[in-house]
Coordinates of C-alpha atoms in Angstrom, one line a residue:
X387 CA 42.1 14.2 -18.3
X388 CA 43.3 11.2 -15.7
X389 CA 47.0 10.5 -15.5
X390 CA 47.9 6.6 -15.3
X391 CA 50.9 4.1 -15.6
X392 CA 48.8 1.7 -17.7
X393 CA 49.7 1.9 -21.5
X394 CA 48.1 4.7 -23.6
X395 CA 46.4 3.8 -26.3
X396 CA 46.0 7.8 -28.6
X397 CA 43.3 7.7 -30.8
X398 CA 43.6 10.6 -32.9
X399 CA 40.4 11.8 -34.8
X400 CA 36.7 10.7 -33.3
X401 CA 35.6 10.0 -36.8
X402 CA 34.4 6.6 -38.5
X403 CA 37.4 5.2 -37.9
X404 CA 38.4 6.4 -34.6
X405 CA 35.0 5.8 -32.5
X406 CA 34.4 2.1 -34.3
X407 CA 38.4 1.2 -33.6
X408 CA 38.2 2.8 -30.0
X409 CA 35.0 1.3 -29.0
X410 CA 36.3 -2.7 -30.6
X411 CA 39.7 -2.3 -27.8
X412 CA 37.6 -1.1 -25.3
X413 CA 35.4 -4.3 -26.2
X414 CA 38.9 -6.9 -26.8
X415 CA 40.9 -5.7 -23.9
X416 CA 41.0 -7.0 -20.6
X417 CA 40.2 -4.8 -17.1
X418 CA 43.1 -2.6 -16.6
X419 CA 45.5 -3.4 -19.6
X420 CA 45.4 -0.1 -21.1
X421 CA 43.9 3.4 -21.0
X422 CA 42.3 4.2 -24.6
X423 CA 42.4 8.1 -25.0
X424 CA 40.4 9.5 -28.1
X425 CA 41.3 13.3 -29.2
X426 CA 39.0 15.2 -31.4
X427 CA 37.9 19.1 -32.1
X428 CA 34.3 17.5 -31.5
X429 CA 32.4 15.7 -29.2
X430 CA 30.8 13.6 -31.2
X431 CA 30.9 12.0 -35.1
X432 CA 29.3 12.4 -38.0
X433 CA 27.8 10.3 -40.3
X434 CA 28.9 11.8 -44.1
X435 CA 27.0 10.0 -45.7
X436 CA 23.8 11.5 -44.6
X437 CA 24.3 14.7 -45.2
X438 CA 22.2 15.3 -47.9
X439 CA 19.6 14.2 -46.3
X440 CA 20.3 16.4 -43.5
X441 CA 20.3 19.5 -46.5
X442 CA 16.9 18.6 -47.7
X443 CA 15.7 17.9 -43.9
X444 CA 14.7 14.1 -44.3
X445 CA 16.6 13.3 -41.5
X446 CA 17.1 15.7 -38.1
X447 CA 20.4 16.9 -37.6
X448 CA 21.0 15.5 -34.3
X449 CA 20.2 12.1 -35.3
X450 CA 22.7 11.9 -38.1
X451 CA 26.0 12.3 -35.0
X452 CA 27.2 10.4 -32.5
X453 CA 28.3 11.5 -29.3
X454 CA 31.9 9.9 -28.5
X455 CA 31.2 10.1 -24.3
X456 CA 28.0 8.5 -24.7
X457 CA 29.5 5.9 -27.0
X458 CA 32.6 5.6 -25.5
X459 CA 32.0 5.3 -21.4
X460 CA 35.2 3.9 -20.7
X461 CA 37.4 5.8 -22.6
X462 CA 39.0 9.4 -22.1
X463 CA 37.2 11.7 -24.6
X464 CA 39.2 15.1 -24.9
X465 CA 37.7 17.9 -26.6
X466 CA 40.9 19.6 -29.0
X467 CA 43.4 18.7 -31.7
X468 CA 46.9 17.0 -31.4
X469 CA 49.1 19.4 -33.3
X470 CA 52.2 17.7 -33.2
X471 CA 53.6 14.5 -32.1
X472 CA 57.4 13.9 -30.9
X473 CA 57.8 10.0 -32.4
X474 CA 61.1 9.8 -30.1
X475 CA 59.7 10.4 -27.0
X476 CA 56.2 9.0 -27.6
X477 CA 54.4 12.4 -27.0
X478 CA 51.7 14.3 -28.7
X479 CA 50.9 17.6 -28.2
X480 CA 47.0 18.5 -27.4
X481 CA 45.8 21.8 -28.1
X482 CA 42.0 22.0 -26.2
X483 CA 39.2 24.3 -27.1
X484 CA 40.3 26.7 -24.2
X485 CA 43.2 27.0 -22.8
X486 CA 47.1 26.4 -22.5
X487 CA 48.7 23.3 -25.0
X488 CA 49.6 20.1 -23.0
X489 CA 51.9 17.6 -23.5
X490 CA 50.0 13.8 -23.3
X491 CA 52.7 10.8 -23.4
X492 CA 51.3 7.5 -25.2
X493 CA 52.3 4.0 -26.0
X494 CA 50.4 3.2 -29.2
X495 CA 49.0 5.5 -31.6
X496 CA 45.9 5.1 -34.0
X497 CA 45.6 8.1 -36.5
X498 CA 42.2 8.2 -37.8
X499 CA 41.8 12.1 -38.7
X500 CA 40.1 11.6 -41.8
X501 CA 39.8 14.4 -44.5
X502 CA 39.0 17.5 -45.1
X503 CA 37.4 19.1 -48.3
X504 CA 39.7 19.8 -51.7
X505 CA 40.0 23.5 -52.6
X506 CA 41.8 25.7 -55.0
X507 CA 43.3 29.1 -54.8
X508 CA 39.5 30.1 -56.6
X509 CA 39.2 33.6 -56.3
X510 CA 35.8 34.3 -54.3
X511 CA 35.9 30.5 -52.9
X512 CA 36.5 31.1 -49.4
X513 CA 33.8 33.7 -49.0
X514 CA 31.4 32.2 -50.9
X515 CA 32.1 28.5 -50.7
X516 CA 29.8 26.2 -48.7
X517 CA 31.1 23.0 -47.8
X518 CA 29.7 19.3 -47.2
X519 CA 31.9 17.8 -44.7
X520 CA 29.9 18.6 -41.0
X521 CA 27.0 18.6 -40.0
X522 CA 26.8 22.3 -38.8
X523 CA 27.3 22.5 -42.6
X524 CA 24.4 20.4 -44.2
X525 CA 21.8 22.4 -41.5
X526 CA 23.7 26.3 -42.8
X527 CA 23.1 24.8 -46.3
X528 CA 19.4 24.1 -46.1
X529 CA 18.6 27.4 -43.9
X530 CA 20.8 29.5 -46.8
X531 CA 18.8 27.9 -49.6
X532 CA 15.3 28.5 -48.0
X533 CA 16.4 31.7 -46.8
X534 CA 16.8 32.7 -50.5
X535 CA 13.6 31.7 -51.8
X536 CA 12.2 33.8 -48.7
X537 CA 14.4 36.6 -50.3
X538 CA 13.1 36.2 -53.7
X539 CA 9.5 36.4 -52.4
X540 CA 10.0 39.4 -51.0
X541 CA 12.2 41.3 -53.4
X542 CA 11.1 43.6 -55.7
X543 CA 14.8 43.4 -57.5
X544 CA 14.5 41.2 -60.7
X545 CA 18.6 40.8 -60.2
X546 CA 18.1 40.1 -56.6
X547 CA 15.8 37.1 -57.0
X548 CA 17.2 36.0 -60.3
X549 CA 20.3 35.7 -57.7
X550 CA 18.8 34.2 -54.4
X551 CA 17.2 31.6 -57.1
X552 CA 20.5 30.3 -59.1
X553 CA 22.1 27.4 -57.2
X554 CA 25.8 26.2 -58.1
X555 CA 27.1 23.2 -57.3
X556 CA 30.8 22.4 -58.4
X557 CA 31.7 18.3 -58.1
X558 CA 29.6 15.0 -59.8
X559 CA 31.0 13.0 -57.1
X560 CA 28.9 10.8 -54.7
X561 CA 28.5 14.4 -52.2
X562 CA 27.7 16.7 -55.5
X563 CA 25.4 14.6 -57.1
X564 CA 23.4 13.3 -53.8
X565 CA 23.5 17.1 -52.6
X566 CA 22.2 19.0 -55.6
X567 CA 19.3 16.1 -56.1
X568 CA 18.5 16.3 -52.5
X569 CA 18.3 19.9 -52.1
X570 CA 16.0 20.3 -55.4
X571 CA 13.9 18.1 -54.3
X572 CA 13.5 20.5 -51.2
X573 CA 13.4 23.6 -53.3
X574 CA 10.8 22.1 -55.4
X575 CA 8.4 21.3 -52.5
X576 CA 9.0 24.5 -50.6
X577 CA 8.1 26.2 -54.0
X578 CA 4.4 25.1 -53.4
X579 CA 4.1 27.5 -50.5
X580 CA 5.1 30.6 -52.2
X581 CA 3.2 32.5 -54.0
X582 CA 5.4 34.2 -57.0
X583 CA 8.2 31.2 -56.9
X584 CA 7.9 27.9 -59.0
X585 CA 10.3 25.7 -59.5
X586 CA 10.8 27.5 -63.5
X587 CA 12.3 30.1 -61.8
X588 CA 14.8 27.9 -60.0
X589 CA 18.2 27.7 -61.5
X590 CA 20.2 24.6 -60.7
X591 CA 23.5 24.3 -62.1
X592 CA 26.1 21.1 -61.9
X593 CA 29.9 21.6 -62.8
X594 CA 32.4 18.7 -62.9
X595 CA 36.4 19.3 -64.3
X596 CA 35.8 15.1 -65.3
X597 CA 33.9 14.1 -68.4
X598 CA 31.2 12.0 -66.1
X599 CA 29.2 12.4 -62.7
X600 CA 28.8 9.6 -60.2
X601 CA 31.7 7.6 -61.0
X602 CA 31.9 5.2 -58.1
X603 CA 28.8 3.3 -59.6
X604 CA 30.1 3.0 -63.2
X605 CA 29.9 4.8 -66.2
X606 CA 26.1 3.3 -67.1
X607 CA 24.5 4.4 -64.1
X608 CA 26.3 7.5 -63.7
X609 CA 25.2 8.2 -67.6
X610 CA 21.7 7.5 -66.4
X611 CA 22.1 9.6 -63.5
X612 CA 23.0 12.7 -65.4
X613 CA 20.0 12.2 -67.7
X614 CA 18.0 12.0 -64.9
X615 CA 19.0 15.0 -63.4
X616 CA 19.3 16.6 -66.5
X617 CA 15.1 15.6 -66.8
X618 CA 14.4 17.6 -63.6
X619 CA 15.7 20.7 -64.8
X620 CA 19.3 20.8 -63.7
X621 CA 22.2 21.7 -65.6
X622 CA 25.2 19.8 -65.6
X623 CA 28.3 21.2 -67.2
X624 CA 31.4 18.7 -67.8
X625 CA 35.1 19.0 -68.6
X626 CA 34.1 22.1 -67.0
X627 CA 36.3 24.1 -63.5
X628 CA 35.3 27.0 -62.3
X629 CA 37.6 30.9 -62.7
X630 CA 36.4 32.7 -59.9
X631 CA 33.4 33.3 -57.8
X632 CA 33.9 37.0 -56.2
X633 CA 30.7 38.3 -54.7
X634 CA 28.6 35.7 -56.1
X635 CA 29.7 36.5 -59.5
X636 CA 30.5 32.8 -60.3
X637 CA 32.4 32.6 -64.3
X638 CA 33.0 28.9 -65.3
X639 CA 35.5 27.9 -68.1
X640 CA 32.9 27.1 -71.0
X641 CA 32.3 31.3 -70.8
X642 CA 29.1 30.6 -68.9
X643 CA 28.9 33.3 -66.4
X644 CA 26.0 33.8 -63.4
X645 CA 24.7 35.6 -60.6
X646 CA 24.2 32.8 -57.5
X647 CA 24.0 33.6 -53.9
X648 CA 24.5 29.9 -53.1
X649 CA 28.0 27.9 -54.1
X650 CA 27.9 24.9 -52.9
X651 CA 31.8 23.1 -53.3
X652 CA 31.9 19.3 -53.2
X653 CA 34.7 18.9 -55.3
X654 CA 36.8 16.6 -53.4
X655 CA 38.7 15.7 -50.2
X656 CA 41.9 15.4 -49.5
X657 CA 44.2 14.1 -46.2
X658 CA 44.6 16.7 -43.0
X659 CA 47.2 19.0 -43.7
X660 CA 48.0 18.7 -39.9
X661 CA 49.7 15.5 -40.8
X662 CA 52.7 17.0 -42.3
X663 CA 53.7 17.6 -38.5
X664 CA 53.0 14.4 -37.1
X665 CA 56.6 13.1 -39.1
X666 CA 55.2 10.4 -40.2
X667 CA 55.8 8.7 -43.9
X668 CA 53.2 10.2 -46.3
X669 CA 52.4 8.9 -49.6
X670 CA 52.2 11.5 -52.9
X671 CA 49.1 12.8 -52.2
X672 CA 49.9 13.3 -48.8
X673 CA 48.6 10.6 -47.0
X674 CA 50.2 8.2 -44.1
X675 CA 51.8 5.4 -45.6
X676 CA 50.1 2.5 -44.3
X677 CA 50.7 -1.3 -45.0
X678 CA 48.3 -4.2 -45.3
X679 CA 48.1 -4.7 -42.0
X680 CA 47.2 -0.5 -41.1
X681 CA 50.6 -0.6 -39.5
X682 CA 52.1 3.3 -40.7
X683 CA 55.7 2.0 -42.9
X684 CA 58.5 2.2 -40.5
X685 CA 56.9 1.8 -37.0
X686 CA 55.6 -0.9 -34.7
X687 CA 53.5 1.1 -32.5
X688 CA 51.5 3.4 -35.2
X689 CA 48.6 2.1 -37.3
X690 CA 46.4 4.6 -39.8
X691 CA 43.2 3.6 -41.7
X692 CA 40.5 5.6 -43.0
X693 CA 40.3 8.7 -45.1
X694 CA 44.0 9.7 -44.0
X695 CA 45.7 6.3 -44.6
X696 CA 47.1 5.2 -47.8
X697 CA 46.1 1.4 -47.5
X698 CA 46.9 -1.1 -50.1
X699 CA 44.0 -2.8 -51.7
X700 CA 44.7 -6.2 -51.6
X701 CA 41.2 -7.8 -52.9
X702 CA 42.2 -5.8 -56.0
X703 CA 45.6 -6.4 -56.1
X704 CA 44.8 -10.5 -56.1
X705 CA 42.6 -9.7 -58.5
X706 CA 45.8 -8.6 -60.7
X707 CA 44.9 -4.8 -60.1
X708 CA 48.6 -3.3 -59.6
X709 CA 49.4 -0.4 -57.4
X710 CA 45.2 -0.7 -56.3
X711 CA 44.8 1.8 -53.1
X712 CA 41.9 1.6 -51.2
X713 CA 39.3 4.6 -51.9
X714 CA 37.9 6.8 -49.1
X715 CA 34.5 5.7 -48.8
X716 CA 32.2 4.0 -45.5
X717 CA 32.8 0.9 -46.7
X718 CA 36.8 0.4 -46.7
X719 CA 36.7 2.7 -42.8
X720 CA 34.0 0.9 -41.0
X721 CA 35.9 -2.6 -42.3
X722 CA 39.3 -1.0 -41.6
X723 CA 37.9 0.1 -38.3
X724 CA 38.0 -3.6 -37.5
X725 CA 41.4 -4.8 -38.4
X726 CA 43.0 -1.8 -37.4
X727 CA 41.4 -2.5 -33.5
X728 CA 42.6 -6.5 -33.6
X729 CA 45.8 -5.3 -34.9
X730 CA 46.6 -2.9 -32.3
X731 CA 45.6 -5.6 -29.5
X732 CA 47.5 -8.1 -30.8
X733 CA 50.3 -5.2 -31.2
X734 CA 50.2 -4.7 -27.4
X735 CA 50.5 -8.8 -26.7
X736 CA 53.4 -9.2 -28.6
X737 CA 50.9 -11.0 -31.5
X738 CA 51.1 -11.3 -35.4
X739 CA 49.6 -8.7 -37.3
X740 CA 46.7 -9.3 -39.5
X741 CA 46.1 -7.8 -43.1
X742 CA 43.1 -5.8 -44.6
X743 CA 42.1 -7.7 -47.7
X744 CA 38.0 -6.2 -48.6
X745 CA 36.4 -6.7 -52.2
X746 CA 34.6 -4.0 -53.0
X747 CA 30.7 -5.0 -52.3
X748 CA 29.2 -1.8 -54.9
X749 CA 27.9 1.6 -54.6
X750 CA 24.7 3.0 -54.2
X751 CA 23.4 6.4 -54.4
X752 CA 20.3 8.5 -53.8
X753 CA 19.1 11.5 -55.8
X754 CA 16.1 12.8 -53.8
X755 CA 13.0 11.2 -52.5
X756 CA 12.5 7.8 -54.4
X757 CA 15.5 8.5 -56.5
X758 CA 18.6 6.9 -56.6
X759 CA 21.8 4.5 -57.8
X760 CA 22.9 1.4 -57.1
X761 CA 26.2 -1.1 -58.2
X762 CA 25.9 -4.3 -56.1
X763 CA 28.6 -6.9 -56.4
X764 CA 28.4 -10.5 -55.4
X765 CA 31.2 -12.4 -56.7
X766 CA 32.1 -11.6 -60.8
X767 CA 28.5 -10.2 -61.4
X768 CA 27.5 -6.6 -61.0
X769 CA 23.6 -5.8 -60.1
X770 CA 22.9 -2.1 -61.7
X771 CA 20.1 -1.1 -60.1
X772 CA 18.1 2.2 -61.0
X773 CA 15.0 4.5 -59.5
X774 CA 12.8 3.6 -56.6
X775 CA 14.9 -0.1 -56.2
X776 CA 17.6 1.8 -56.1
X777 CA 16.5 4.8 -53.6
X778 CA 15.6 1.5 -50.9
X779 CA 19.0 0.0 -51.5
X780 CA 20.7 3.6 -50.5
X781 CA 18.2 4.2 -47.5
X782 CA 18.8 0.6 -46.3
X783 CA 22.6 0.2 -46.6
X784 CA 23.3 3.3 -45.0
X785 CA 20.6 3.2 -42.4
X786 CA 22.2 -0.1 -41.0
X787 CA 25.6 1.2 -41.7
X788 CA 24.8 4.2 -38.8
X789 CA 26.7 3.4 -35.7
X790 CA 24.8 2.6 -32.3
X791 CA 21.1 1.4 -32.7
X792 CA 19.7 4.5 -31.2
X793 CA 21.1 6.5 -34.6
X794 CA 19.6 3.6 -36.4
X795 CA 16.3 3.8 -34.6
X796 CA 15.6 7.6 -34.9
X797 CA 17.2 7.8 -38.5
X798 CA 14.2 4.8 -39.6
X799 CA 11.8 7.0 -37.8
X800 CA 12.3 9.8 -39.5
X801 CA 12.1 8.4 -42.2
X802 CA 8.8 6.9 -41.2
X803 CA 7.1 10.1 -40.1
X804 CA 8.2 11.6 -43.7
X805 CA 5.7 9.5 -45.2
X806 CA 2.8 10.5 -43.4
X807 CA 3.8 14.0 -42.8
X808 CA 5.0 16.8 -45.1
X809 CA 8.3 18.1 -45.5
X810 CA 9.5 20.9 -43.2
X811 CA 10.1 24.0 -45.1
X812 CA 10.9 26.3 -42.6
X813 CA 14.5 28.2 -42.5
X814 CA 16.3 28.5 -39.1
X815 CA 18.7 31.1 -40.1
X816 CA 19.2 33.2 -37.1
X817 CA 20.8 29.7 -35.6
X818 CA 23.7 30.9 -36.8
X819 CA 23.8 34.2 -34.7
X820 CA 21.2 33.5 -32.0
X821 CA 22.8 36.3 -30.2
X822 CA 22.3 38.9 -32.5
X823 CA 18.5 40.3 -31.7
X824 CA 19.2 40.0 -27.9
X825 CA 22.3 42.1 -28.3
X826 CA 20.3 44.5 -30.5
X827 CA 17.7 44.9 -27.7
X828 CA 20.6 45.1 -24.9
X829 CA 23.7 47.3 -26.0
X830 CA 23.3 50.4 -24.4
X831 CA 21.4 53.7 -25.7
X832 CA 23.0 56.4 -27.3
X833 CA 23.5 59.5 -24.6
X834 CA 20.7 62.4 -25.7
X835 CA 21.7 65.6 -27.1
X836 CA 20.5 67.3 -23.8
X837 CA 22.5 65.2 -21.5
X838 CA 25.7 65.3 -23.5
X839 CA 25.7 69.0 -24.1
X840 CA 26.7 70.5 -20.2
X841 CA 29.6 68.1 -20.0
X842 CA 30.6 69.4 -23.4
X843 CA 29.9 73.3 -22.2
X844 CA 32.2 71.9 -18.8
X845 CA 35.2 70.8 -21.5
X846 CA 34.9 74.0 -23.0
X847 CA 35.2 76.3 -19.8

């Protein structure tokens, strides 16, 4: 970290929101007017959005992340979180990966942490629960899920395998549905390459508390949506939440009750809970309180957008929509992003503020390979679009929606290989403790019996 007497501009969180409004004042502001410092746990962001994808290996994992250093040249990138911020004396405390908390003074503040996944006090959740939020997350979930069906090859346990082949998935959202349609689509091509396993033995299960799945593209297409999953095999329980889930044991509120070594949560997000120390004005659901122009209610010098901001949606709100907040998605961040970036520049000049006003432009969706949803809006009409169409309308808007053309480049070519070459298959469990069979073969060797028994005799005397 540098020390300087120009003007700190604290970005806090290197997510959507943080790299895109970081990188547009880098671009608007002139040599020397301000240092822009970005704090976050990692060095790089992820793309959400694709992480599916990532799950049922269509895309590489390092393609779907961007690494802020690389992104951001001239820009201080610190690895660690800001665990508290002292409003009166403009100073944030960073807490790095190693080593002693620091204070770091600032000038201007953009809080961009994002959100973090939605849980309940479930019993068995935390043990059992995998999450969609990272990346590390979407590559553990596709290595757990072929690392069962290599279980319930080899088993000769009818309870094992019926377990290592039942698959839960609790939330219909965009992240559920995408997830479990991805991930079957996996299953069901890995399945060709083992002998006892086809996809009958599979068990895919879908839970949702709400009486629909898919409800950011409309109650038509999310109807059509659970049909289709419902044709490939998957169940999907609604008005349904889930009891527990100890040891695997997962009991839902209809009475159904299963064995599944894979619980896959995706029922939700909700703001950082760290922002309950930053003092700032937070809305009932605990998000910053953010006006039309990103500017956090009470303050001249803090702006919020993104997952973590609760931002008036004025499109809506002209349309005669009252109280209308703006949902958590790509598409309000990225445009936020923008706004935010001018606003804080013109902040620093002594300018106006502008305000965020963004129609919603639809929704799309995919469901697997050459599967998918899509809502497009232009002006009062709706386009509902359904299948293949639909699946090209997901892989485009997103593809192009990937920050920095060497993420876009790789993620197309991916995508490109897939359809001359065959779907990977293989599971890279051991990732996850790569140490493990070096220690095995270099912690030291029991002393023998004969060695150990004079200085025993020597205690004795």
């Amino acid at each position: 970290m540098s020390t300087t007497e120009r003007p700190r501009i604290l970005v806090v969180g290197g997510g959507y929101v943080g790299l895109y409004a970081a990188k547009r004042i880098l671009k608007k502001m002139r040599y020397g007017e301000a240092t822009v410092t970005v704090v976050d746990p990692r060095s790089y962001m992820t793309y959400q959005p694709f992480l599916p994808e990532v799950a049922a290996g269509s895309i590489s994992p390092r393609h779907v992340v961007v690494p802020l250093r690389r992104v951001l040249p001239k820009a201080e990138v610190l690895t660690g979180r800001v665990t508290s911020i002292d409003q009166d004396r403009k100073v944030a405390v960073v807490t790095p990966l190693v080593g002693e908390a620091y204070e770091l003074p600032f000038d201007y503040l953009v809080v961009a942490l994002g959100a973090v996944s939605r849980t309940f006090p479930i019993p068995g959740l935390a043990e059992q629960g995998i999450g969609m939020k990272g990346v590390e997350e979407g590559i553990g979930l596709r290595n757990h899920v072929l690392e069962q069906l290599d279980k319930a090859e080899s088993t000769t346990d009818e309870d094992v395998r019926r377990k290592a082949l039942t698959f839960v998935f609790v939330g219909g959202g965009f992240a559920g549905a995408e997830t479990i349609g991805e991930v079957e689509d996996m299953a069901r091509d890995a399945a060709k390459y083992y002998t006892t396993i086809k996809r009958e033995d599979m068990r895919f299960i879908l839970v949702d508390a709400a009486d629909k799945i898919l409800p950011e593209v409309g109650p038509k297409l999310g109807t059509w949506g659970k049909e289709h999953l419902e044709s490939r095999g998957i169940e999907i329980y609604l008005n349904t939440s889930m009891d527990s889930c100890v040891d695997g044991h997962v009991v839902l509120k209809n009475g159904l009750e299963v064995d599944s070594s894979t619980l896959v949560w995706t029922a939700g997000v909700k703001p950082n809970p760290v922002l309950a120390r930053y003092g700032l004005p937070l809305g009932p659901r605990g998000h910053v309180d953010a006006g039309a122009n990103l500017q956090v209610t009470g303050t001249d010098y803090i702006w919020a957008a993104g997952d973590n901001a609760q931002v008036p949606d004025m499109a809506a709100r002209k349309a005669g929509v009252e109280n209308a907040w703006c949902p958590p998605n790509a598409q309000h961040a990225l445009r936020q992003s923008k706004v935010l970036a001018d606003n804080v520049i013109s902040g620093m000049r002594g300018f106006p503020q502008g305000e965020y006003s963004h129609a919603n432009k639809g929704a799309v969706a995919g469901l697997g390979l050459h599967k998918g949803v899509a809502m497009i809006v232009m002006g009062k009409m709706k386009i509902k679009l359904k299948g293949r169409l639909a699946w090209y309308m997901h892989r485009g808007y997103h593809g192009m929606a990937m920050p920095t053309w060497n993420r876009k480049i790789r993620v197309f070519a991916d995508w490109t290989l897939a359809m001359f070459l065959k779907r990977e298959v293989v599971s890279l469990g051991a990732l996850e403790t790569p140490r493990e069979e070096f220690y095995e073969a270099a912690k030291p060797a029991p002393a023998p019996a004969a060695v150990a028994a004079p200085a025993e005799k020597a205690k004795a005397s």
